[in-house]
PDB file of C-alpha atoms and ligand atoms in Angstrom:
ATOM      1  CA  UNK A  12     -14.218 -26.449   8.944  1.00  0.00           C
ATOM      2  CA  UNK A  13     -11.021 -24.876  10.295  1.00  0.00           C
ATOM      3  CA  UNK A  14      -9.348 -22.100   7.401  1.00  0.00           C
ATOM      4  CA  UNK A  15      -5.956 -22.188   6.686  1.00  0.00           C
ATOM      5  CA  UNK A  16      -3.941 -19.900   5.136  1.00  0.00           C
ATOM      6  CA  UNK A  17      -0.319 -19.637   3.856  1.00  0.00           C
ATOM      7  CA  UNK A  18       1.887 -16.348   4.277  1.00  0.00           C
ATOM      8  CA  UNK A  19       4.843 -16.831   2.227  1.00  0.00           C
ATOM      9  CA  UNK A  20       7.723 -14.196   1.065  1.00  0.00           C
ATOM     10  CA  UNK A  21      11.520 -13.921   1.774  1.00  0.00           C
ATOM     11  CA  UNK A  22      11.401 -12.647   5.192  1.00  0.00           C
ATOM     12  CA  UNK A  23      14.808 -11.336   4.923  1.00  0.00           C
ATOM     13  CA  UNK A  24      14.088 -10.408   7.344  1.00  0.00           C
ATOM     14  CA  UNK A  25      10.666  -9.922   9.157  1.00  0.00           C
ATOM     15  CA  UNK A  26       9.133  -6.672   9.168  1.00  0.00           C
ATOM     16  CA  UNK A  27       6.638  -4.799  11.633  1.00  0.00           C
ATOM     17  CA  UNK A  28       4.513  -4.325   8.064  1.00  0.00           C
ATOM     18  CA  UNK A  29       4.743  -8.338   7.594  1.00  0.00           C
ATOM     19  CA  UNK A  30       3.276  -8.571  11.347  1.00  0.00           C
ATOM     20  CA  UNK A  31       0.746  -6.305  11.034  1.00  0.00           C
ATOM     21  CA  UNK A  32      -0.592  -8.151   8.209  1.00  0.00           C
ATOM     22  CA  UNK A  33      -0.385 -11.650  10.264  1.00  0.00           C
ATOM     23  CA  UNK A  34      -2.035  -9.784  13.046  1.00  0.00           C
ATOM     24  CA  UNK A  35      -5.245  -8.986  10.893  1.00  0.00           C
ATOM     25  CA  UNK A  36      -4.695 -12.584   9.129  1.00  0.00           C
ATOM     26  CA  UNK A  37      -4.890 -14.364  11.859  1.00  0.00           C
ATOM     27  CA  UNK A  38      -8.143 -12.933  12.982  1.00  0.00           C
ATOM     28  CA  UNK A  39      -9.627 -14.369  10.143  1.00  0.00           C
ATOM     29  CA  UNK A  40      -7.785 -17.786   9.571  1.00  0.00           C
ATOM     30  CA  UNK A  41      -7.572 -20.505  12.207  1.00  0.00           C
ATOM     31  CA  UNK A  42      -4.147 -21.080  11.258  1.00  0.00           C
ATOM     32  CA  UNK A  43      -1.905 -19.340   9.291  1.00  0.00           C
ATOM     33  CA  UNK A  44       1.824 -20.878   7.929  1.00  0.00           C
ATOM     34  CA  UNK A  45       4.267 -18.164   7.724  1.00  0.00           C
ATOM     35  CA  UNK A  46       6.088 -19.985   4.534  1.00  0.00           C
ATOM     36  CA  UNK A  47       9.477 -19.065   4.193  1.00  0.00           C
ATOM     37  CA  UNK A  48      10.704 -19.306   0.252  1.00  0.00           C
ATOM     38  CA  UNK A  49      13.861 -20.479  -1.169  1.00  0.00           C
ATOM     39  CA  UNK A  50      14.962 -18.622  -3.506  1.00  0.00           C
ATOM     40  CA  UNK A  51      18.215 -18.843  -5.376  1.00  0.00           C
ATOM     41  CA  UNK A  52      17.336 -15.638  -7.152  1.00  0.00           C
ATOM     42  CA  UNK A  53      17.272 -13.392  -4.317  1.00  0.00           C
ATOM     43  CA  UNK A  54      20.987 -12.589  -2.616  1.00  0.00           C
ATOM     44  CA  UNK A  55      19.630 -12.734   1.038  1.00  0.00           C
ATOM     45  CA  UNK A  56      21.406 -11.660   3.952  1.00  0.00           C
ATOM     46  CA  UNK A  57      20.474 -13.860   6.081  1.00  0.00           C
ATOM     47  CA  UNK A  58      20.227 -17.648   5.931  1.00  0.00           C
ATOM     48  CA  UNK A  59      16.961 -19.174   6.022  1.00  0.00           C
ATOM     49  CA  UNK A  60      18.023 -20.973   9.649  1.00  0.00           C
ATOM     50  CA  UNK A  61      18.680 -17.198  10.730  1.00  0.00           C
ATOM     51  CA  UNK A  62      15.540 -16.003   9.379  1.00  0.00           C
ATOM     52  CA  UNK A  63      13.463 -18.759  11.117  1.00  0.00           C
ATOM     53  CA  UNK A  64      14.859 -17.837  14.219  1.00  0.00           C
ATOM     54  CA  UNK A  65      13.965 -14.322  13.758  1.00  0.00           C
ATOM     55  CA  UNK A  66      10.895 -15.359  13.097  1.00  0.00           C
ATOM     56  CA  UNK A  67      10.266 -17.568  16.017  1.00  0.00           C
ATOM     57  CA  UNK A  68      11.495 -14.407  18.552  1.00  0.00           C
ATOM     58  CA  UNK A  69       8.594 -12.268  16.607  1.00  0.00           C
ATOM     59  CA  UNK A  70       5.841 -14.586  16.443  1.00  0.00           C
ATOM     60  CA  UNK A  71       5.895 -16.280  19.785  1.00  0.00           C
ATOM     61  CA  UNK A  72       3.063 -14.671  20.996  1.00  0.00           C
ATOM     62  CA  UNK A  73       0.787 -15.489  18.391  1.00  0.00           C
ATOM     63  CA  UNK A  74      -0.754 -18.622  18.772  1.00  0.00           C
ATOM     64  CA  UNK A  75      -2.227 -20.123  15.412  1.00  0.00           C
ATOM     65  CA  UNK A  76       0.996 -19.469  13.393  1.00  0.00           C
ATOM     66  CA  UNK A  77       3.515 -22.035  12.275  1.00  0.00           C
ATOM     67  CA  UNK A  78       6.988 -21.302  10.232  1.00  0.00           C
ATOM     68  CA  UNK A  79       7.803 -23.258   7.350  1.00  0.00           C
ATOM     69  CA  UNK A  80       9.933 -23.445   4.521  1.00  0.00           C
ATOM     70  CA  UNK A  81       9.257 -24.215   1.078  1.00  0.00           C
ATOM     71  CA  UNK A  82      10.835 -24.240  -2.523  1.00  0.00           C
ATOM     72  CA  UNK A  83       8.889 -24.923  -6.288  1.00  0.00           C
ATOM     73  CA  UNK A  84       5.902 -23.567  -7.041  1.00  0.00           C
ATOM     74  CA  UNK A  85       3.588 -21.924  -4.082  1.00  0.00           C
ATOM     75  CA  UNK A  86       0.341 -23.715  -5.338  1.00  0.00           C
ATOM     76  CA  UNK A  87       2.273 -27.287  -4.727  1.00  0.00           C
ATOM     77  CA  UNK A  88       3.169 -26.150  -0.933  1.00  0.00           C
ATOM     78  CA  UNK A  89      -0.482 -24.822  -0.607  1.00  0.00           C
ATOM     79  CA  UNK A  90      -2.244 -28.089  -1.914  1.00  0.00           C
ATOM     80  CA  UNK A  91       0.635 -29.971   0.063  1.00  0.00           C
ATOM     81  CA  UNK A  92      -0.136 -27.941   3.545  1.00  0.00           C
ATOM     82  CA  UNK A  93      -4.120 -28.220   2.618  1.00  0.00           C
ATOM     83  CA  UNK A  94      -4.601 -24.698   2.835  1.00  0.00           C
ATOM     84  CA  UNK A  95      -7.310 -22.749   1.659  1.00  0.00           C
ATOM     85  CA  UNK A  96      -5.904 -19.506   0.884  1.00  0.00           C
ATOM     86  CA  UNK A  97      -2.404 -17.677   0.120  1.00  0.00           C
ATOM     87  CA  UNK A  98      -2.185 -14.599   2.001  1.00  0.00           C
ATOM     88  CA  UNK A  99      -0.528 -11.119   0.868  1.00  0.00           C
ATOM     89  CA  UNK A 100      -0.221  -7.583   1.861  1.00  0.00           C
ATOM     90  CA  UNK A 101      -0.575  -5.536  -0.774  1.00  0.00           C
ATOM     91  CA  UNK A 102       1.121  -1.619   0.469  1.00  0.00           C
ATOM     92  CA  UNK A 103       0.651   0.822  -2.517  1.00  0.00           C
ATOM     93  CA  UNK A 104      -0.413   0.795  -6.307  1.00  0.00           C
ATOM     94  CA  UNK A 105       3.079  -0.323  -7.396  1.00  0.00           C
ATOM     95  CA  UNK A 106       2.424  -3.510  -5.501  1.00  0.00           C
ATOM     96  CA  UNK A 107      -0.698  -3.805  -7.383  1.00  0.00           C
ATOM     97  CA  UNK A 108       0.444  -5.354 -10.748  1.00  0.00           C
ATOM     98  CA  UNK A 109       3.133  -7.548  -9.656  1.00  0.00           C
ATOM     99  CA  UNK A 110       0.280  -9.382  -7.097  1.00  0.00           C
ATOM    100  CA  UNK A 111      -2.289  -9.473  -9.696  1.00  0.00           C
ATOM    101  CA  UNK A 112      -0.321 -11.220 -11.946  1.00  0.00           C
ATOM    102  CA  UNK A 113       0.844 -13.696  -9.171  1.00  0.00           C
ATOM    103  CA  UNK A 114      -2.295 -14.072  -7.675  1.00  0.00           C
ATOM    104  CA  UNK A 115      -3.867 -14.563 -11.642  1.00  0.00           C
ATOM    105  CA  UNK A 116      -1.492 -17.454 -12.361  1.00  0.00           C
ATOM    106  CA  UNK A 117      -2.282 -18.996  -9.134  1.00  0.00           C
ATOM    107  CA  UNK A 118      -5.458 -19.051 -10.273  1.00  0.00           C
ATOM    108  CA  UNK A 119      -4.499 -20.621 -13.019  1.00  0.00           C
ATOM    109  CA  UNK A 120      -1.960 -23.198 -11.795  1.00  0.00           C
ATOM    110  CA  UNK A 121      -5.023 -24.395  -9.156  1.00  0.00           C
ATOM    111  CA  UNK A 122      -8.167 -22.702  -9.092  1.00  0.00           C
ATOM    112  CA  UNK A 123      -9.129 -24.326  -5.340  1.00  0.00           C
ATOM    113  CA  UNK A 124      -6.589 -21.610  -4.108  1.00  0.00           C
ATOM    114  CA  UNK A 125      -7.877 -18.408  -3.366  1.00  0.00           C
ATOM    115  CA  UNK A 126      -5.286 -15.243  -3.216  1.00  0.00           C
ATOM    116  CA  UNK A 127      -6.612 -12.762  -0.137  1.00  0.00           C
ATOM    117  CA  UNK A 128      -4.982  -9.410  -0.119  1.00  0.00           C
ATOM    118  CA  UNK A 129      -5.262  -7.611   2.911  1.00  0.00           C
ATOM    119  CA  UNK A 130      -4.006  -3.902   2.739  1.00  0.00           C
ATOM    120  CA  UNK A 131      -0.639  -2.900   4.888  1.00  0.00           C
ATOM    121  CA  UNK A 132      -1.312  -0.533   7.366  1.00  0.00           C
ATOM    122  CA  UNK A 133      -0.792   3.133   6.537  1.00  0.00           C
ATOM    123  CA  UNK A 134       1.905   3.012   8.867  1.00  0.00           C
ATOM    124  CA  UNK A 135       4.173   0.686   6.853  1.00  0.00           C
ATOM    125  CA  UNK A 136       3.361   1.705   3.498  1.00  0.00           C
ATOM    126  CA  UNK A 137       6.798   2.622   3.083  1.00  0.00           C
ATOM    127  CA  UNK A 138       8.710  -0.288   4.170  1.00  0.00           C
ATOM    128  CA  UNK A 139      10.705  -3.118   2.753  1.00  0.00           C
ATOM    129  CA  UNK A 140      13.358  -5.309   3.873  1.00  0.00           C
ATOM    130  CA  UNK A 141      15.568  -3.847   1.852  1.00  0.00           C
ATOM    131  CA  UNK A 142      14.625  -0.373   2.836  1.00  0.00           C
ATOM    132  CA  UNK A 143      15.273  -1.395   6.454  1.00  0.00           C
ATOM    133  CA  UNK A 144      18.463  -3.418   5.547  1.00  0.00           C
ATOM    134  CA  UNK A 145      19.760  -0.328   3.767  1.00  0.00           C
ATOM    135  CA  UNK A 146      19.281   2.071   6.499  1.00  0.00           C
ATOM    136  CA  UNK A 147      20.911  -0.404   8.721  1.00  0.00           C
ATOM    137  CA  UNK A 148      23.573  -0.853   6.849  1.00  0.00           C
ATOM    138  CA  UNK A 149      24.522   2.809   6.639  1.00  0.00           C
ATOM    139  CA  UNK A 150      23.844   3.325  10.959  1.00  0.00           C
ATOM    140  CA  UNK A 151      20.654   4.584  10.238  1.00  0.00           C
ATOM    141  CA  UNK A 152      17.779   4.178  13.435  1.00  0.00           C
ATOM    142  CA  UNK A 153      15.337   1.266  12.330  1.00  0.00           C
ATOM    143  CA  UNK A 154      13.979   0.695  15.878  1.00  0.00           C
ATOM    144  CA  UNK A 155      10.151   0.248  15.470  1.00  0.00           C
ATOM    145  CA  UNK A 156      10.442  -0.668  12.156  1.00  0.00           C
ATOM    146  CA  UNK A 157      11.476  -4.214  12.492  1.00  0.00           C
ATOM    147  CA  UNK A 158      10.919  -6.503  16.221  1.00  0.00           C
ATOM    148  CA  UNK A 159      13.806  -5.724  17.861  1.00  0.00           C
ATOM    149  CA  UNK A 160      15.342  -9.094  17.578  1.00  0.00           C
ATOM    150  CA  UNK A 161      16.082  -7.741  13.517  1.00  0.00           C
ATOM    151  CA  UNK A 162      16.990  -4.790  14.677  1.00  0.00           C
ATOM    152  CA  UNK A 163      19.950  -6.244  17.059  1.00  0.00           C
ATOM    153  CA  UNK A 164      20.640  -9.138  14.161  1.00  0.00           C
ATOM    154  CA  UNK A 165      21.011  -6.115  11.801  1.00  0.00           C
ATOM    155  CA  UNK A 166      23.232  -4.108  13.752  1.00  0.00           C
ATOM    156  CA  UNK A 167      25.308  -7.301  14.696  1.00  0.00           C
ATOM    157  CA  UNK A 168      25.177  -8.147  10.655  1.00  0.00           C
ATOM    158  CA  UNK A 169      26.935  -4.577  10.042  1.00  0.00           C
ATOM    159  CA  UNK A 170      29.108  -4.669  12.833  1.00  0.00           C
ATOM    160  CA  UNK A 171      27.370  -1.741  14.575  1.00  0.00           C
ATOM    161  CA  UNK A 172      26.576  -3.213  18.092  1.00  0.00           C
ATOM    162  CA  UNK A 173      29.310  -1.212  20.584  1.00  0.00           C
ATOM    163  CA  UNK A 174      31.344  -3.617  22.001  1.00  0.00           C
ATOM    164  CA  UNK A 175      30.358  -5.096  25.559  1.00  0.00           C
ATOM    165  CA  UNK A 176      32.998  -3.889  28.582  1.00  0.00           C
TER     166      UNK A 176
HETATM  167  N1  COA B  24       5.148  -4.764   4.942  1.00  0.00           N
HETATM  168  C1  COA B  24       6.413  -4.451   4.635  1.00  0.00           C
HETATM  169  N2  COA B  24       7.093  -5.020   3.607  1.00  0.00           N
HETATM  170  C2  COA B  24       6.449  -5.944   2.891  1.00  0.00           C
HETATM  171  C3  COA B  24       5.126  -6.312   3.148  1.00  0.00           C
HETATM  172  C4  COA B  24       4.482  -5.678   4.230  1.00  0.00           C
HETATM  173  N3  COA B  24       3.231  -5.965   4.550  1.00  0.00           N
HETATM  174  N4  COA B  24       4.774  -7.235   2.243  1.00  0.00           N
HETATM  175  C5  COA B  24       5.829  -7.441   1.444  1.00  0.00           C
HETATM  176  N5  COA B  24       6.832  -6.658   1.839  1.00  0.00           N
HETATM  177  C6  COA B  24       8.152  -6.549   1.195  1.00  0.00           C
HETATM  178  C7  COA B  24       9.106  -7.617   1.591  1.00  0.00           C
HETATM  179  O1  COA B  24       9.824  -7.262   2.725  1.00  0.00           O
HETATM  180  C8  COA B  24       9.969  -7.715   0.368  1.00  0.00           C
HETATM  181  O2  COA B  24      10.959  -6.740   0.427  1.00  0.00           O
HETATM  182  P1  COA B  24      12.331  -6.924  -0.362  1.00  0.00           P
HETATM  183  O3  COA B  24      12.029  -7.122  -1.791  1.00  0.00           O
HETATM  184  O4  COA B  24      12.971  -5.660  -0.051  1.00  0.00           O
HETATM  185  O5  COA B  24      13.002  -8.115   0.250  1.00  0.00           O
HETATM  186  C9  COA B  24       9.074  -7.337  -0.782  1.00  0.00           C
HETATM  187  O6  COA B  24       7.982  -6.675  -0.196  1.00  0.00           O
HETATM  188  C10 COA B  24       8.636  -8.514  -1.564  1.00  0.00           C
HETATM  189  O7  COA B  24       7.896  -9.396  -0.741  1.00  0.00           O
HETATM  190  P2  COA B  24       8.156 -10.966  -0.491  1.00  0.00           P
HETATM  191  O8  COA B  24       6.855 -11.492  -0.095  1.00  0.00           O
HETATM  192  O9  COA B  24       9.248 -11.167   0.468  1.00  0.00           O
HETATM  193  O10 COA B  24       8.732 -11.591  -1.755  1.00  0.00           O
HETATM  194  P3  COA B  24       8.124 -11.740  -3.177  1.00  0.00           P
HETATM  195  O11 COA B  24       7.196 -10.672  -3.537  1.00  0.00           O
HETATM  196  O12 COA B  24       9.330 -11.903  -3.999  1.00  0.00           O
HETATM  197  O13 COA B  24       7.194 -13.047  -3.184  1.00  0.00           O
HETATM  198  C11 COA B  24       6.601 -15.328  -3.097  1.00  0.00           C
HETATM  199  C12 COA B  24       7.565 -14.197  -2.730  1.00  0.00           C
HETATM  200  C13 COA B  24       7.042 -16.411  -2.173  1.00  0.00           C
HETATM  201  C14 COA B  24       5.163 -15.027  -2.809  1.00  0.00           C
HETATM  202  C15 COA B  24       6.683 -15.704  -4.607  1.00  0.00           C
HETATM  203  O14 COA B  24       7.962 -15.432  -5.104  1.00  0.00           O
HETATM  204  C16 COA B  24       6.377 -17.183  -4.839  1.00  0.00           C
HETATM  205  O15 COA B  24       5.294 -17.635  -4.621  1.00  0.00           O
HETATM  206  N6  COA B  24       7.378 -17.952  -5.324  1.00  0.00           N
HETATM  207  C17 COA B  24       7.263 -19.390  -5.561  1.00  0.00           C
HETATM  208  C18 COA B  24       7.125 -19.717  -7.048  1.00  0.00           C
HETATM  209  C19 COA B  24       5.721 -19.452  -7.468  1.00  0.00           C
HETATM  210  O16 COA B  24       4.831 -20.210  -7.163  1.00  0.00           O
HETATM  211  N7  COA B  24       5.529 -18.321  -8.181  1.00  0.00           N
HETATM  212  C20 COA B  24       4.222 -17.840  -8.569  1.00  0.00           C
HETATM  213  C21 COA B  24       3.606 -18.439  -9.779  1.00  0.00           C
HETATM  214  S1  COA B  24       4.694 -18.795 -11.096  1.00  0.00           S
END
């Protein structure tokens, strides 16, 4: 029986921590969906159309992912997809209580669906999209933090690519 899993978040935008954690998911899935949420809650700065992009340029060389959106609750889109699991980094203790409690009322909302936390390399421990949106915003080097596609989308978002001669 082939596994699926579903990575979901904001992706506002994609992260080198968010790939390293595909990278190690999708040794252990067949298939992983890379579920983009939307979220009226969360002021992004890019649209979701801009963020899928991204995400295509990042991902193309893996070869059991697929991008997706979704909206309502993440059980729903999990039972909808037929996936088995819901995959999340987890980076440092203060990630610890907010994914406990999500993964805990998964559990409760459908108990088929299992939460697997895989731990963000030490590497990334540190990063955000907002962190990395931040230090873009002010001119600040992000190269190797994000794929580079984010990293020229930023500086175009900010206004910080030199113009072309
Ligand atoms: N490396 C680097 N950064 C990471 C990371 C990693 N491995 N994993 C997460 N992050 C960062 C993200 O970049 C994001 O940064 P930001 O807040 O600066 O934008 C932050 O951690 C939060 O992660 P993200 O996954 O984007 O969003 P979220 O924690 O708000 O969770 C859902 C999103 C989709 C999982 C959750 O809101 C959801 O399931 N919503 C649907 C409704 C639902 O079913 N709720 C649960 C039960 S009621």
């Amino acid at each position: 029986m082939k596994k699926l899993a579903i990575y979901p978040g904001s992706f506002d935008p994609i992260t080198n921590g968010h790939i390293d954690i595909l990278e190690r998911g999708c040794k252990i899935f067949d298939k992983v969906i890379v579920a983009i949420l939307h979220n009226p809650d969360k002021a992004a700065l890019f649209t979701v159309e801009e963020r899928i992009a991204m995400l295509e340029i990042s991902l193309n060389k893996f070869k059991n992912i697929e991008i997706d959106t979704f909206d309502g609750l993440l059980v729903d889109y999990a039972v909808k997809k037929n996936a088995d699991a819901i995959l999340r980094g987890m980076r440092a203790v203060s990630d610890f209580e907010y994914e406990f409690q999500m993964a805990l009322m998964n559990r409760r909302l459908n108990r088929d669906i299992q939460t697997v936390f895989l731990i963000t390399g030490l590497r990334w421990i540190f990063t955000s999209s907002s962190i990395i949106k931040e230090a873009a915003r002010f001119g600040g080097n992000i190269d190797g933090m994000a794929p580079e596609v984010v990293c020229k989308k930023l500086k175009e978002k900010f206004d910080l690519t030199p113009p072309s001669t």
